[in-house]
JSON list of C-alpha atoms in Angstrom, two decimals:
[
{"chain": "F", "resi": 9, "resn": "MET", "atom": "CA", "xyz": [120.73, 78.31, 118.25]},
{"chain": "F", "resi": 10, "resn": "ASN", "atom": "CA", "xyz": [118.35, 81.09, 117.32]},
{"chain": "F", "resi": 11, "resn": "LYS", "atom": "CA", "xyz": [119.90, 83.80, 115.13]},
{"chain": "F", "resi": 12, "resn": "GLU", "atom": "CA", "xyz": [118.03, 86.58, 116.92]},
{"chain": "F", "resi": 13, "resn": "LEU", "atom": "CA", "xyz": [119.75, 85.75, 120.22]},
{"chain": "F", "resi": 14, "resn": "ASN", "atom": "CA", "xyz": [123.15, 86.80, 118.84]},
{"chain": "F", "resi": 15, "resn": "LYS", "atom": "CA", "xyz": [121.85, 89.94, 117.13]},
{"chain": "F", "resi": 16, "resn": "LYS", "atom": "CA", "xyz": [123.50, 93.23, 118.11]},
{"chain": "F", "resi": 17, "resn": "LYS", "atom": "CA", "xyz": [121.61, 96.49, 117.69]},
{"chain": "F", "resi": 18, "resn": "PHE", "atom": "CA", "xyz": [124.08, 99.37, 117.41]},
{"chain": "F", "resi": 19, "resn": "ILE", "atom": "CA", "xyz": [122.86, 102.55, 119.08]},
{"chain": "F", "resi": 20, "resn": "ALA", "atom": "CA", "xyz": [125.79, 104.97, 118.61]},
{"chain": "F", "resi": 21, "resn": "ARG", "atom": "CA", "xyz": [129.32, 104.94, 117.21]},
{"chain": "F", "resi": 22, "resn": "ASN", "atom": "CA", "xyz": [132.19, 107.26, 118.08]},
{"chain": "F", "resi": 23, "resn": "LYS", "atom": "CA", "xyz": [133.46, 108.24, 114.61]},
{"chain": "F", "resi": 24, "resn": "LYS", "atom": "CA", "xyz": [135.77, 110.89, 116.04]},
{"chain": "F", "resi": 25, "resn": "ALA", "atom": "CA", "xyz": [137.69, 108.20, 117.95]},
{"chain": "F", "resi": 26, "resn": "PHE", "atom": "CA", "xyz": [138.80, 106.57, 114.70]},
{"chain": "F", "resi": 27, "resn": "HIS", "atom": "CA", "xyz": [139.94, 109.95, 113.39]},
{"chain": "F", "resi": 28, "resn": "ASP", "atom": "CA", "xyz": [141.86, 111.05, 116.49]},
{"chain": "F", "resi": 29, "resn": "TYR", "atom": "CA", "xyz": [143.22, 107.71, 117.74]},
{"chain": "F", "resi": 30, "resn": "GLU", "atom": "CA", "xyz": [144.86, 104.55, 116.52]},
{"chain": "F", "resi": 31, "resn": "VAL", "atom": "CA", "xyz": [142.90, 101.62, 117.97]},
{"chain": "F", "resi": 32, "resn": "LEU", "atom": "CA", "xyz": [145.32, 98.95, 119.22]},
{"chain": "F", "resi": 33, "resn": "GLU", "atom": "CA", "xyz": [142.92, 96.59, 120.99]},
{"chain": "F", "resi": 34, "resn": "ARG", "atom": "CA", "xyz": [139.15, 96.25, 121.37]},
{"chain": "F", "resi": 35, "resn": "LEU", "atom": "CA", "xyz": [137.07, 94.74, 124.15]},
{"chain": "F", "resi": 36, "resn": "GLU", "atom": "CA", "xyz": [133.47, 94.55, 125.28]},
{"chain": "F", "resi": 37, "resn": "ALA", "atom": "CA", "xyz": [132.21, 95.84, 128.63]},
{"chain": "F", "resi": 38, "resn": "GLY", "atom": "CA", "xyz": [128.89, 96.11, 130.38]},
{"chain": "F", "resi": 39, "resn": "ILE", "atom": "CA", "xyz": [127.69, 99.37, 131.98]},
{"chain": "F", "resi": 40, "resn": "GLU", "atom": "CA", "xyz": [126.05, 99.92, 135.34]},
{"chain": "F", "resi": 41, "resn": "LEU", "atom": "CA", "xyz": [122.94, 101.99, 134.51]},
{"chain": "F", "resi": 42, "resn": "VAL", "atom": "CA", "xyz": [119.73, 103.15, 136.15]},
{"chain": "F", "resi": 43, "resn": "GLY", "atom": "CA", "xyz": [116.31, 102.46, 134.61]},
{"chain": "F", "resi": 44, "resn": "THR", "atom": "CA", "xyz": [115.74, 105.76, 132.86]},
{"chain": "F", "resi": 45, "resn": "GLU", "atom": "CA", "xyz": [119.23, 105.60, 131.30]},
{"chain": "F", "resi": 46, "resn": "VAL", "atom": "CA", "xyz": [118.40, 102.26, 129.69]},
{"chain": "F", "resi": 47, "resn": "LYS", "atom": "CA", "xyz": [115.19, 103.70, 128.25]},
{"chain": "F", "resi": 48, "resn": "SER", "atom": "CA", "xyz": [117.05, 106.70, 126.83]},
{"chain": "F", "resi": 49, "resn": "ILE", "atom": "CA", "xyz": [119.73, 104.46, 125.29]},
{"chain": "F", "resi": 50, "resn": "ARG", "atom": "CA", "xyz": [117.09, 102.23, 123.70]},
{"chain": "F", "resi": 51, "resn": "SER", "atom": "CA", "xyz": [115.55, 105.33, 122.09]},
{"chain": "F", "resi": 52, "resn": "GLY", "atom": "CA", "xyz": [119.01, 106.34, 120.77]},
{"chain": "F", "resi": 53, "resn": "LYS", "atom": "CA", "xyz": [119.62, 109.42, 122.93]},
{"chain": "F", "resi": 54, "resn": "VAL", "atom": "CA", "xyz": [123.28, 108.82, 123.75]},
{"chain": "F", "resi": 55, "resn": "ASN", "atom": "CA", "xyz": [126.45, 110.63, 122.69]},
{"chain": "F", "resi": 56, "resn": "LEU", "atom": "CA", "xyz": [129.95, 109.12, 122.98]},
{"chain": "F", "resi": 57, "resn": "LEU", "atom": "CA", "xyz": [131.81, 112.18, 121.71]},
{"chain": "F", "resi": 58, "resn": "ASP", "atom": "CA", "xyz": [134.63, 113.31, 124.06]},
{"chain": "F", "resi": 59, "resn": "SER", "atom": "CA", "xyz": [134.03, 110.42, 126.46]},
{"chain": "F", "resi": 60, "resn": "TYR", "atom": "CA", "xyz": [136.82, 108.33, 127.95]},
{"chain": "F", "resi": 61, "resn": "ALA", "atom": "CA", "xyz": [137.38, 105.64, 130.57]},
{"chain": "F", "resi": 62, "resn": "ARG", "atom": "CA", "xyz": [139.76, 105.72, 133.54]},
{"chain": "F", "resi": 63, "resn": "SER", "atom": "CA", "xyz": [140.50, 103.31, 136.36]},
{"chain": "F", "resi": 64, "resn": "GLN", "atom": "CA", "xyz": [140.11, 104.22, 140.02]},
{"chain": "F", "resi": 65, "resn": "ARG", "atom": "CA", "xyz": [140.79, 101.80, 142.87]},
{"chain": "F", "resi": 66, "resn": "ASN", "atom": "CA", "xyz": [140.66, 98.70, 140.63]},
{"chain": "F", "resi": 67, "resn": "GLU", "atom": "CA", "xyz": [137.37, 99.79, 139.01]},
{"chain": "F", "resi": 68, "resn": "LEU", "atom": "CA", "xyz": [136.86, 101.26, 135.55]},
{"chain": "F", "resi": 69, "resn": "PHE", "atom": "CA", "xyz": [134.59, 104.29, 135.05]},
{"chain": "F", "resi": 70, "resn": "ILE", "atom": "CA", "xyz": [133.44, 106.13, 131.94]},
{"chain": "F", "resi": 71, "resn": "TYR", "atom": "CA", "xyz": [133.35, 109.93, 132.00]},
{"chain": "F", "resi": 72, "resn": "HIS", "atom": "CA", "xyz": [131.54, 112.52, 129.82]},
{"chain": "F", "resi": 73, "resn": "MET", "atom": "CA", "xyz": [129.23, 110.03, 128.13]},
{"chain": "F", "resi": 74, "resn": "HIS", "atom": "CA", "xyz": [126.01, 111.97, 127.59]},
{"chain": "F", "resi": 75, "resn": "ILE", "atom": "CA", "xyz": [122.77, 110.04, 128.04]},
{"chain": "F", "resi": 76, "resn": "SER", "atom": "CA", "xyz": [119.80, 112.40, 127.63]},
{"chain": "F", "resi": 77, "resn": "PRO", "atom": "CA", "xyz": [117.18, 112.39, 130.39]},
{"chain": "F", "resi": 78, "resn": "PHE", "atom": "CA", "xyz": [114.18, 110.19, 129.59]},
{"chain": "F", "resi": 79, "resn": "ASP", "atom": "CA", "xyz": [111.17, 112.25, 128.45]},
{"chain": "F", "resi": 80, "resn": "PHE", "atom": "CA", "xyz": [108.74, 110.57, 130.84]},
{"chain": "F", "resi": 81, "resn": "GLY", "atom": "CA", "xyz": [111.16, 110.04, 133.73]},
{"chain": "F", "resi": 82, "resn": "ASN", "atom": "CA", "xyz": [110.04, 112.98, 135.94]},
{"chain": "F", "resi": 83, "resn": "GLN", "atom": "CA", "xyz": [111.65, 112.76, 139.42]},
{"chain": "F", "resi": 84, "resn": "PHE", "atom": "CA", "xyz": [113.48, 109.50, 138.65]},
{"chain": "F", "resi": 85, "resn": "ASN", "atom": "CA", "xyz": [115.61, 111.00, 135.87]},
{"chain": "F", "resi": 86, "resn": "HIS", "atom": "CA", "xyz": [119.40, 110.84, 136.00]},
{"chain": "F", "resi": 87, "resn": "ASP", "atom": "CA", "xyz": [122.26, 113.31, 135.58]},
{"chain": "F", "resi": 88, "resn": "PRO", "atom": "CA", "xyz": [123.23, 113.17, 131.86]},
{"chain": "F", "resi": 89, "resn": "TYR", "atom": "CA", "xyz": [127.00, 113.40, 132.46]},
{"chain": "F", "resi": 90, "resn": "ARG", "atom": "CA", "xyz": [127.43, 111.31, 135.63]},
{"chain": "F", "resi": 91, "resn": "LYS", "atom": "CA", "xyz": [130.32, 108.85, 135.75]},
{"chain": "F", "resi": 92, "resn": "ARG", "atom": "CA", "xyz": [129.25, 105.27, 135.13]},
{"chain": "F", "resi": 93, "resn": "LYS", "atom": "CA", "xyz": [130.92, 102.09, 136.29]},
{"chain": "F", "resi": 94, "resn": "LEU", "atom": "CA", "xyz": [132.04, 99.64, 133.61]},
{"chain": "F", "resi": 95, "resn": "LEU", "atom": "CA", "xyz": [131.60, 95.94, 134.24]},
{"chain": "F", "resi": 96, "resn": "LEU", "atom": "CA", "xyz": [134.73, 93.94, 133.40]},
{"chain": "F", "resi": 97, "resn": "HIS", "atom": "CA", "xyz": [136.66, 91.08, 134.93]},
{"chain": "F", "resi": 98, "resn": "LYS", "atom": "CA", "xyz": [139.24, 92.10, 137.51]},
{"chain": "F", "resi": 99, "resn": "ASN", "atom": "CA", "xyz": [142.21, 90.87, 135.47]},
{"chain": "F", "resi": 100, "resn": "GLU", "atom": "CA", "xyz": [140.94, 92.82, 132.41]},
{"chain": "F", "resi": 101, "resn": "ILE", "atom": "CA", "xyz": [140.78, 96.01, 134.50]},
{"chain": "F", "resi": 102, "resn": "ILE", "atom": "CA", "xyz": [144.29, 95.45, 135.88]},
{"chain": "F", "resi": 103, "resn": "LYS", "atom": "CA", "xyz": [145.62, 94.81, 132.37]},
{"chain": "F", "resi": 104, "resn": "LEU", "atom": "CA", "xyz": [143.98, 97.96, 130.96]},
{"chain": "F", "resi": 105, "resn": "SER", "atom": "CA", "xyz": [145.13, 100.20, 133.79]},
{"chain": "F", "resi": 106, "resn": "SER", "atom": "CA", "xyz": [148.73, 98.94, 133.56]},
{"chain": "F", "resi": 107, "resn": "GLU", "atom": "CA", "xyz": [148.75, 99.40, 129.75]},
{"chain": "F", "resi": 108, "resn": "THR", "atom": "CA", "xyz": [147.49, 102.98, 130.05]},
{"chain": "F", "resi": 109, "resn": "GLU", "atom": "CA", "xyz": [150.10, 103.87, 132.67]},
{"chain": "F", "resi": 110, "resn": "LYS", "atom": "CA", "xyz": [153.11, 102.19, 131.04]},
{"chain": "F", "resi": 111, "resn": "LYS", "atom": "CA", "xyz": [152.52, 103.03, 127.39]},
{"chain": "F", "resi": 112, "resn": "GLN", "atom": "CA", "xyz": [150.65, 106.34, 127.73]},
{"chain": "F", "resi": 113, "resn": "LEU", "atom": "CA", "xyz": [147.50, 104.96, 126.07]},
{"chain": "F", "resi": 114, "resn": "SER", "atom": "CA", "xyz": [143.85, 105.94, 126.44]},
{"chain": "F", "resi": 115, "resn": "ILE", "atom": "CA", "xyz": [140.68, 103.90, 126.88]},
{"chain": "F", "resi": 116, "resn": "ILE", "atom": "CA", "xyz": [138.08, 105.30, 124.49]},
{"chain": "F", "resi": 117, "resn": "PRO", "atom": "CA", "xyz": [134.50, 104.05, 123.92]},
{"chain": "F", "resi": 118, "resn": "LEU", "atom": "CA", "xyz": [134.05, 103.14, 120.24]},
{"chain": "F", "resi": 119, "resn": "SER", "atom": "CA", "xyz": [130.39, 102.14, 120.15]},
{"chain": "F", "resi": 120, "resn": "ILE", "atom": "CA", "xyz": [127.39, 101.35, 122.30]},
{"chain": "F", "resi": 121, "resn": "TYR", "atom": "CA", "xyz": [124.95, 98.59, 121.40]},
{"chain": "F", "resi": 122, "resn": "ILE", "atom": "CA", "xyz": [122.31, 96.26, 122.78]},
{"chain": "F", "resi": 123, "resn": "ASP", "atom": "CA", "xyz": [123.25, 92.56, 122.81]},
{"chain": "F", "resi": 124, "resn": "ARG", "atom": "CA", "xyz": [120.09, 90.58, 123.58]},
{"chain": "F", "resi": 125, "resn": "GLN", "atom": "CA", "xyz": [118.68, 92.68, 126.46]},
{"chain": "F", "resi": 126, "resn": "TRP", "atom": "CA", "xyz": [122.03, 93.96, 127.78]},
{"chain": "F", "resi": 127, "resn": "VAL", "atom": "CA", "xyz": [123.57, 97.34, 127.00]},
{"chain": "F", "resi": 128, "resn": "LYS", "atom": "CA", "xyz": [127.21, 96.84, 126.02]},
{"chain": "F", "resi": 129, "resn": "LEU", "atom": "CA", "xyz": [130.04, 99.25, 125.30]},
{"chain": "F", "resi": 130, "resn": "GLU", "atom": "CA", "xyz": [132.89, 98.53, 122.91]},
{"chain": "F", "resi": 131, "resn": "LEU", "atom": "CA", "xyz": [136.09, 99.97, 124.34]},
{"chain": "F", "resi": 132, "resn": "GLY", "atom": "CA", "xyz": [139.30, 100.59, 122.48]},
{"chain": "F", "resi": 133, "resn": "LEU", "atom": "CA", "xyz": [142.82, 100.77, 123.88]},
{"chain": "F", "resi": 134, "resn": "CYS", "atom": "CA", "xyz": [144.04, 103.69, 121.78]},
{"chain": "F", "resi": 135, "resn": "ARG", "atom": "CA", "xyz": [147.11, 105.76, 121.01]},
{"chain": "F", "resi": 136, "resn": "GLY", "atom": "CA", "xyz": [146.58, 109.38, 120.03]},
{"chain": "F", "resi": 137, "resn": "LEU", "atom": "CA", "xyz": [147.46, 110.37, 116.48]},
{"chain": "F", "resi": 138, "resn": "LYS", "atom": "CA", "xyz": [149.61, 113.40, 115.74]},
{"chain": "F", "resi": 139, "resn": "LYS", "atom": "CA", "xyz": [148.63, 115.87, 113.02]},
{"chain": "F", "resi": 140, "resn": "HIS", "atom": "CA", "xyz": [151.06, 114.44, 110.45]},
{"chain": "F", "resi": 141, "resn": "ASP", "atom": "CA", "xyz": [149.76, 110.90, 111.18]},
{"chain": "F", "resi": 142, "resn": "LYS", "atom": "CA", "xyz": [146.19, 112.07, 110.47]},
{"chain": "F", "resi": 143, "resn": "ARG", "atom": "CA", "xyz": [147.29, 113.61, 107.17]},
{"chain": "F", "resi": 144, "resn": "GLN", "atom": "CA", "xyz": [149.04, 110.39, 106.19]},
{"chain": "F", "resi": 145, "resn": "LYS", "atom": "CA", "xyz": [145.95, 108.35, 107.05]},
{"chain": "F", "resi": 146, "resn": "ILE", "atom": "CA", "xyz": [143.69, 110.64, 105.01]},
{"chain": "F", "resi": 147, "resn": "ALA", "atom": "CA", "xyz": [146.06, 110.44, 102.03]},
{"chain": "F", "resi": 148, "resn": "SER", "atom": "CA", "xyz": [146.22, 106.63, 102.14]},
{"chain": "F", "resi": 149, "resn": "ASP", "atom": "CA", "xyz": [142.41, 106.35, 102.44]},
{"chain": "F", "resi": 150, "resn": "GLU", "atom": "CA", "xyz": [141.99, 108.68, 99.47]},
{"chain": "F", "resi": 151, "resn": "SER", "atom": "CA", "xyz": [144.41, 106.68, 97.34]},
{"chain": "F", "resi": 152, "resn": "LYS", "atom": "CA", "xyz": [142.59, 103.44, 98.24]},
{"chain": "F", "resi": 153, "resn": "ARG", "atom": "CA", "xyz": [139.28, 105.00, 97.19]},
{"chain": "F", "resi": 154, "resn": "ARG", "atom": "CA", "xyz": [140.77, 106.21, 93.91]},
{"chain": "F", "resi": 155, "resn": "LEU", "atom": "CA", "xyz": [142.26, 102.78, 93.21]},
{"chain": "F", "resi": 156, "resn": "ALA", "atom": "CA", "xyz": [138.94, 101.04, 93.97]},
{"chain": "F", "resi": 157, "resn": "LYS", "atom": "CA", "xyz": [137.13, 103.44, 91.64]},
{"chain": "F", "resi": 158, "resn": "LEU", "atom": "CA", "xyz": [139.65, 102.76, 88.84]},
{"chain": "F", "resi": 159, "resn": "MET", "atom": "CA", "xyz": [139.30, 99.02, 89.33]},
{"chain": "F", "resi": 160, "resn": "LYS", "atom": "CA", "xyz": [135.50, 99.31, 89.23]},
{"chain": "F", "resi": 161, "resn": "ASN", "atom": "CA", "xyz": [135.62, 101.34, 86.00]},
{"chain": "F", "resi": 162, "resn": "ALA", "atom": "CA", "xyz": [138.12, 98.93, 84.42]},
{"chain": "F", "resi": 163, "resn": "TYR", "atom": "CA", "xyz": [135.71, 95.99, 84.75]}
]
C-alpha cells in the first residue's frame, strides 16, 4: 500500500480542550460541508476554539466552529458559524448521546485534518476539569519536565 494514501494533514488543533477537559474517549467523524468551506479548510482558515457537538433527533451537529469565508467565493460563500452535520454511524451517535446524558459529559472537537481527500474531525468525549484539577495537572506536568531535564543533564 502506498504510504501517501494513509497520510493525515492536520489543519487545526484545539489546545484549549486539553486544558479545560479530561478526554475519556476519541473518535473520528466526517463533516458535511459546502464547497467554499472545504477550500477555506484546506487553506487553514478554521478555528475550533469554543466549539462543541450536540445530538438532535439522532443526528450529531457541531456548533460554533468558525470556518472563514473563502476569499474568492463571492455569492457562493457560507455563514462562518453555521451548524454542521457530523457523519457517524447510527450506533455511534446513540452511544455518544446516551453517554453525554447519563454521565454529564461533553463532545468536544480536538482536531481537524485531511485524510486523503476527506476532511475529518477528531472528537473527544470529555469531562470538564475543575480549577483544582487544572492546578494539579499543571504541577504534575511541571514535575515531569523537571525530572526529564535532570535525567538529560545526568547523562
